[in-house]
Amino acid sequence: AKIVVRAMGDSSDDGMEEQVPEQGKGKRDGARRVKGRGADDAAALKDHESRFQREKFDQVESDGPSKGPAKSVEGWITFVMGIHEEATEEDLYDKFSDFGEIKNMNLPLDRRTGFVKGYALVEYEKKDEAQKAIEAMNGATFMEQVISVDWAFSKGPIKSRASTRRRTDPV
C-alpha cells in the first residue's frame, strides 16, 4: 500500500504528488521492521557481517593446540589456594621467596571480617622459579593447612581440581 503526499496548500492536481511507502502498519511480506536507535544501520550491519566473514585477519601465532602455563603481561603467576585465614603477606613471602625473587604478591582480604579470603596470587619473573614453587608447595602444609598451588593462567582446557573445602562426616 502506498500513501500519496501532496504539498501543503495545494489542492490542485498538478502532478506534484510523491509515492511514499506506508509505515507503521505492522509486518509486511514477512519482513522484520527495525525500530529505535540504529534502525538506519541495519543494512550497514548486515554488510559489515558479510565482509567480516570474507576477510582474512591477523592471528596470534601459536605452536598448535598446546597446554601448559601462559605468561601474564609482566611475569609468571601462580595461584595459591587453601591459605589459613590468619596468614600474613610476610608469612607467605617468606615461604615462597625460597624459589626465586617474588615480583608481585596479592593476598586478598575479606572486607567484612578482615581475614584472608583463602587464596593468593604470587608472581615470579622467570618461569622456572614459578615451576619450582608449584612443584615444591603443591600439597604442602602451610600454617597447619594443606595448600594447593598451580598456574594462574594456562593455555588449553582447564583441568579439574579437587575441592579444597573441608568435608564433614555425616552424623
PDB file of C-alpha atoms in Angstrom:
ATOM      1  CA  ALA A   1       0.000   0.000   0.000  1.00  0.00           C
ATOM      2  CA  LYS A   2       1.250   3.481  -0.885  1.00  0.00           C
ATOM      3  CA  ILE A   3       0.378   6.881   0.551  1.00  0.00           C
ATOM      4  CA  VAL A   4       0.062   9.896  -1.687  1.00  0.00           C
ATOM      5  CA  VAL A   5       1.703  13.038  -0.295  1.00  0.00           C
ATOM      6  CA  ARG A   6       0.747  16.466  -1.613  1.00  0.00           C
ATOM      7  CA  ALA A   7       2.352  19.811  -0.937  1.00  0.00           C
ATOM      8  CA  MET A   8       0.593  21.906   1.754  1.00  0.00           C
ATOM      9  CA  GLY A   9      -1.973  24.366   0.485  1.00  0.00           C
ATOM     10  CA  ASP A  10      -2.031  22.763  -2.934  1.00  0.00           C
ATOM     11  CA  SER A  11      -5.450  21.340  -3.680  1.00  0.00           C
ATOM     12  CA  SER A  12      -4.959  21.183  -7.424  1.00  0.00           C
ATOM     13  CA  ASP A  13      -3.812  18.058  -9.152  1.00  0.00           C
ATOM     14  CA  ASP A  14      -0.721  19.474 -10.917  1.00  0.00           C
ATOM     15  CA  GLY A  15       1.442  16.320 -10.815  1.00  0.00           C
ATOM     16  CA  MET A  16       3.402  17.262  -7.677  1.00  0.00           C
ATOM     17  CA  GLU A  17       2.498  14.020  -5.915  1.00  0.00           C
ATOM     18  CA  GLU A  18       5.049  11.695  -4.378  1.00  0.00           C
ATOM     19  CA  GLN A  19       4.631   7.980  -3.707  1.00  0.00           C
ATOM     20  CA  VAL A  20       5.860   7.083  -0.187  1.00  0.00           C
ATOM     21  CA  PRO A  21       5.772   3.589   1.320  1.00  0.00           C
ATOM     22  CA  GLU A  22       3.247   3.271   4.138  1.00  0.00           C
ATOM     23  CA  GLN A  23       4.798   3.000   7.612  1.00  0.00           C
ATOM     24  CA  GLY A  24       3.538   1.772  10.939  1.00  0.00           C
ATOM     25  CA  LYS A  25       1.190  -0.907   9.612  1.00  0.00           C
ATOM     26  CA  GLY A  26       2.968  -3.911  11.189  1.00  0.00           C
ATOM     27  CA  LYS A  27       4.806  -6.634   9.310  1.00  0.00           C
ATOM     28  CA  ARG A  28       4.884  -6.609   5.532  1.00  0.00           C
ATOM     29  CA  ASP A  29       5.709  -9.616   3.389  1.00  0.00           C
ATOM     30  CA  GLY A  30       7.300 -11.423   6.344  1.00  0.00           C
ATOM     31  CA  ALA A  31       9.984  -8.739   6.739  1.00  0.00           C
ATOM     32  CA  ARG A  32      11.038  -7.686  10.225  1.00  0.00           C
ATOM     33  CA  ARG A  33      10.796  -3.992  10.931  1.00  0.00           C
ATOM     34  CA  VAL A  34      13.720  -2.473  12.837  1.00  0.00           C
ATOM     35  CA  LYS A  35      12.828   0.311  15.260  1.00  0.00           C
ATOM     36  CA  GLY A  36      14.786   2.611  17.521  1.00  0.00           C
ATOM     37  CA  ARG A  37      18.367   3.727  17.585  1.00  0.00           C
ATOM     38  CA  GLY A  38      20.479   2.225  14.837  1.00  0.00           C
ATOM     39  CA  ALA A  39      17.499   1.303  12.644  1.00  0.00           C
ATOM     40  CA  ASP A  40      19.134   3.010   9.675  1.00  0.00           C
ATOM     41  CA  ASP A  41      22.292   0.992  10.286  1.00  0.00           C
ATOM     42  CA  ALA A  42      20.640  -2.430   9.884  1.00  0.00           C
ATOM     43  CA  ALA A  43      21.727  -2.723   6.260  1.00  0.00           C
ATOM     44  CA  ALA A  44      25.212  -1.491   7.107  1.00  0.00           C
ATOM     45  CA  LEU A  45      25.475  -4.090   9.895  1.00  0.00           C
ATOM     46  CA  LYS A  46      24.478  -6.881   7.534  1.00  0.00           C
ATOM     47  CA  ASP A  47      27.100  -5.673   5.026  1.00  0.00           C
ATOM     48  CA  HIS A  48      29.739  -5.499   7.791  1.00  0.00           C
ATOM     49  CA  GLU A  49      28.983  -9.073   8.916  1.00  0.00           C
ATOM     50  CA  SER A  50      29.355 -10.413   5.397  1.00  0.00           C
ATOM     51  CA  ARG A  51      32.660  -8.553   4.932  1.00  0.00           C
ATOM     52  CA  PHE A  52      33.906  -9.917   8.266  1.00  0.00           C
ATOM     53  CA  GLN A  53      33.340 -13.471   7.050  1.00  0.00           C
ATOM     54  CA  ARG A  54      35.173 -12.826   3.751  1.00  0.00           C
ATOM     55  CA  GLU A  55      38.282 -11.053   5.034  1.00  0.00           C
ATOM     56  CA  LYS A  56      41.379 -12.689   6.492  1.00  0.00           C
ATOM     57  CA  PHE A  57      42.589 -11.239   9.783  1.00  0.00           C
ATOM     58  CA  ASP A  58      45.940 -11.396  11.521  1.00  0.00           C
ATOM     59  CA  GLN A  59      46.190 -14.032  14.214  1.00  0.00           C
ATOM     60  CA  VAL A  60      48.466 -14.534  17.138  1.00  0.00           C
ATOM     61  CA  GLU A  61      50.955 -17.195  16.202  1.00  0.00           C
ATOM     62  CA  SER A  62      50.844 -20.336  18.278  1.00  0.00           C
ATOM     63  CA  ASP A  63      52.692 -23.610  18.387  1.00  0.00           C
ATOM     64  CA  GLY A  64      49.483 -25.504  17.801  1.00  0.00           C
ATOM     65  CA  PRO A  65      47.000 -26.672  20.401  1.00  0.00           C
ATOM     66  CA  SER A  66      49.311 -26.545  23.404  1.00  0.00           C
ATOM     67  CA  LYS A  67      48.633 -26.966  27.068  1.00  0.00           C
ATOM     68  CA  GLY A  68      50.505 -25.554  29.987  1.00  0.00           C
ATOM     69  CA  PRO A  69      51.175 -22.222  31.610  1.00  0.00           C
ATOM     70  CA  ALA A  70      50.621 -18.878  29.921  1.00  0.00           C
ATOM     71  CA  LYS A  71      52.715 -15.844  30.761  1.00  0.00           C
ATOM     72  CA  SER A  72      50.944 -12.776  32.080  1.00  0.00           C
ATOM     73  CA  VAL A  73      51.912  -9.331  30.861  1.00  0.00           C
ATOM     74  CA  GLU A  74      54.747  -8.968  33.356  1.00  0.00           C
ATOM     75  CA  GLY A  75      55.647 -12.417  34.667  1.00  0.00           C
ATOM     76  CA  TRP A  76      54.582 -15.925  35.627  1.00  0.00           C
ATOM     77  CA  ILE A  77      51.735 -16.007  38.158  1.00  0.00           C
ATOM     78  CA  THR A  78      50.948 -18.877  40.499  1.00  0.00           C
ATOM     79  CA  PHE A  79      47.601 -19.319  42.246  1.00  0.00           C
ATOM     80  CA  VAL A  80      47.829 -20.485  45.875  1.00  0.00           C
ATOM     81  CA  MET A  81      44.635 -21.934  47.414  1.00  0.00           C
ATOM     82  CA  GLY A  82      43.747 -23.101  50.914  1.00  0.00           C
ATOM     83  CA  ILE A  83      45.635 -20.402  52.805  1.00  0.00           C
ATOM     84  CA  HIS A  84      44.862 -20.075  56.507  1.00  0.00           C
ATOM     85  CA  GLU A  85      42.660 -17.074  57.300  1.00  0.00           C
ATOM     86  CA  GLU A  86      45.190 -15.600  59.732  1.00  0.00           C
ATOM     87  CA  ALA A  87      48.166 -15.797  57.348  1.00  0.00           C
ATOM     88  CA  THR A  88      50.004 -12.578  56.516  1.00  0.00           C
ATOM     89  CA  GLU A  89      51.791 -11.403  53.392  1.00  0.00           C
ATOM     90  CA  GLU A  90      55.064 -11.704  55.289  1.00  0.00           C
ATOM     91  CA  ASP A  91      54.404 -15.385  56.117  1.00  0.00           C
ATOM     92  CA  LEU A  92      53.556 -16.121  52.501  1.00  0.00           C
ATOM     93  CA  TYR A  93      56.519 -14.113  51.208  1.00  0.00           C
ATOM     94  CA  ASP A  94      58.935 -15.999  53.481  1.00  0.00           C
ATOM     95  CA  LYS A  95      57.597 -19.354  52.303  1.00  0.00           C
ATOM     96  CA  PHE A  96      57.568 -18.593  48.552  1.00  0.00           C
ATOM     97  CA  SER A  97      60.708 -16.440  48.250  1.00  0.00           C
ATOM     98  CA  ASP A  98      62.829 -19.579  48.640  1.00  0.00           C
ATOM     99  CA  PHE A  99      62.121 -20.431  44.990  1.00  0.00           C
ATOM    100  CA  GLY A 100      63.063 -17.101  43.421  1.00  0.00           C
ATOM    101  CA  GLU A 101      62.503 -13.381  43.534  1.00  0.00           C
ATOM    102  CA  ILE A 102      58.834 -12.538  44.009  1.00  0.00           C
ATOM    103  CA  LYS A 103      57.894  -9.748  41.649  1.00  0.00           C
ATOM    104  CA  ASN A 104      54.377  -9.186  42.988  1.00  0.00           C
ATOM    105  CA  MET A 105      52.059 -10.765  45.533  1.00  0.00           C
ATOM    106  CA  ASN A 106      48.338 -10.319  46.134  1.00  0.00           C
ATOM    107  CA  LEU A 107      46.683 -11.670  49.279  1.00  0.00           C
ATOM    108  CA  PRO A 108      43.020 -10.523  49.212  1.00  0.00           C
ATOM    109  CA  LEU A 109      41.252  -9.824  52.493  1.00  0.00           C
ATOM    110  CA  ASP A 110      37.560 -10.193  53.274  1.00  0.00           C
ATOM    111  CA  ARG A 111      36.188  -6.677  53.811  1.00  0.00           C
ATOM    112  CA  ARG A 112      33.688  -7.752  56.430  1.00  0.00           C
ATOM    113  CA  THR A 113      35.961  -9.866  58.653  1.00  0.00           C
ATOM    114  CA  GLY A 114      39.420  -8.551  57.743  1.00  0.00           C
ATOM    115  CA  PHE A 115      40.746 -12.108  57.388  1.00  0.00           C
ATOM    116  CA  VAL A 116      42.429 -13.605  54.320  1.00  0.00           C
ATOM    117  CA  LYS A 117      39.979 -14.939  51.740  1.00  0.00           C
ATOM    118  CA  GLY A 118      41.931 -18.184  51.415  1.00  0.00           C
ATOM    119  CA  TYR A 119      43.864 -17.662  48.194  1.00  0.00           C
ATOM    120  CA  ALA A 120      46.787 -15.625  46.901  1.00  0.00           C
ATOM    121  CA  LEU A 121      48.497 -14.735  43.640  1.00  0.00           C
ATOM    122  CA  VAL A 122      52.299 -14.908  43.627  1.00  0.00           C
ATOM    123  CA  GLU A 123      54.164 -13.589  40.576  1.00  0.00           C
ATOM    124  CA  TYR A 124      57.695 -14.581  39.584  1.00  0.00           C
ATOM    125  CA  GLU A 125      59.936 -13.042  36.927  1.00  0.00           C
ATOM    126  CA  LYS A 126      61.069 -16.399  35.488  1.00  0.00           C
ATOM    127  CA  LYS A 127      59.049 -19.449  34.551  1.00  0.00           C
ATOM    128  CA  ASP A 128      61.445 -21.925  36.166  1.00  0.00           C
ATOM    129  CA  GLU A 129      61.157 -20.132  39.532  1.00  0.00           C
ATOM    130  CA  ALA A 130      57.365 -20.370  39.408  1.00  0.00           C
ATOM    131  CA  GLN A 131      57.582 -24.018  38.321  1.00  0.00           C
ATOM    132  CA  LYS A 132      59.827 -24.836  41.294  1.00  0.00           C
ATOM    133  CA  ALA A 133      57.361 -23.153  43.662  1.00  0.00           C
ATOM    134  CA  ILE A 134      54.445 -25.138  42.215  1.00  0.00           C
ATOM    135  CA  GLU A 135      56.288 -28.455  42.426  1.00  0.00           C
ATOM    136  CA  ALA A 136      57.521 -27.881  45.989  1.00  0.00           C
ATOM    137  CA  MET A 137      54.465 -26.207  47.540  1.00  0.00           C
ATOM    138  CA  ASN A 138      51.541 -28.019  45.899  1.00  0.00           C
ATOM    139  CA  GLY A 139      50.148 -30.263  48.650  1.00  0.00           C
ATOM    140  CA  ALA A 140      52.482 -28.830  51.289  1.00  0.00           C
ATOM    141  CA  THR A 141      51.366 -27.747  54.758  1.00  0.00           C
ATOM    142  CA  PHE A 142      51.332 -24.018  55.441  1.00  0.00           C
ATOM    143  CA  MET A 143      50.168 -22.825  58.888  1.00  0.00           C
ATOM    144  CA  GLU A 144      48.640 -26.242  59.631  1.00  0.00           C
ATOM    145  CA  GLN A 145      46.618 -26.294  56.394  1.00  0.00           C
ATOM    146  CA  VAL A 146      47.304 -28.130  53.160  1.00  0.00           C
ATOM    147  CA  ILE A 147      47.663 -25.672  50.287  1.00  0.00           C
ATOM    148  CA  SER A 148      47.443 -26.269  46.571  1.00  0.00           C
ATOM    149  CA  VAL A 149      49.496 -24.277  44.087  1.00  0.00           C
ATOM    150  CA  ASP A 150      49.023 -24.128  40.322  1.00  0.00           C
ATOM    151  CA  TRP A 151      49.395 -21.752  37.383  1.00  0.00           C
ATOM    152  CA  ALA A 152      47.007 -18.791  37.454  1.00  0.00           C
ATOM    153  CA  PHE A 153      46.834 -18.693  33.638  1.00  0.00           C
ATOM    154  CA  SER A 154      47.066 -21.659  31.325  1.00  0.00           C
ATOM    155  CA  LYS A 155      46.618 -22.456  27.655  1.00  0.00           C
ATOM    156  CA  GLY A 156      44.164 -25.111  26.609  1.00  0.00           C
ATOM    157  CA  PRO A 157      41.318 -26.675  28.558  1.00  0.00           C
ATOM    158  CA  ILE A 158      41.066 -26.262  32.308  1.00  0.00           C
ATOM    159  CA  LYS A 159      41.966 -29.363  34.239  1.00  0.00           C
ATOM    160  CA  SER A 160      39.638 -30.378  37.017  1.00  0.00           C
ATOM    161  CA  ARG A 161      40.825 -29.625  40.519  1.00  0.00           C
ATOM    162  CA  ALA A 162      39.934 -31.437  43.690  1.00  0.00           C
ATOM    163  CA  SER A 163      37.886 -29.362  46.079  1.00  0.00           C
ATOM    164  CA  THR A 164      39.836 -27.669  48.866  1.00  0.00           C
ATOM    165  CA  ARG A 165      36.790 -27.436  51.122  1.00  0.00           C
ATOM    166  CA  ARG A 166      36.784 -29.308  54.371  1.00  0.00           C
ATOM    167  CA  ARG A 167      34.420 -32.224  54.306  1.00  0.00           C
ATOM    168  CA  THR A 168      32.473 -33.275  57.359  1.00  0.00           C
ATOM    169  CA  ASP A 169      31.340 -36.792  58.003  1.00  0.00           C
ATOM    170  CA  PRO A 170      27.547 -37.263  58.014  1.00  0.00           C
ATOM    171  CA  VAL A 171      26.111 -37.707  61.508  1.00  0.00           C
TER     172      VAL A 171
END
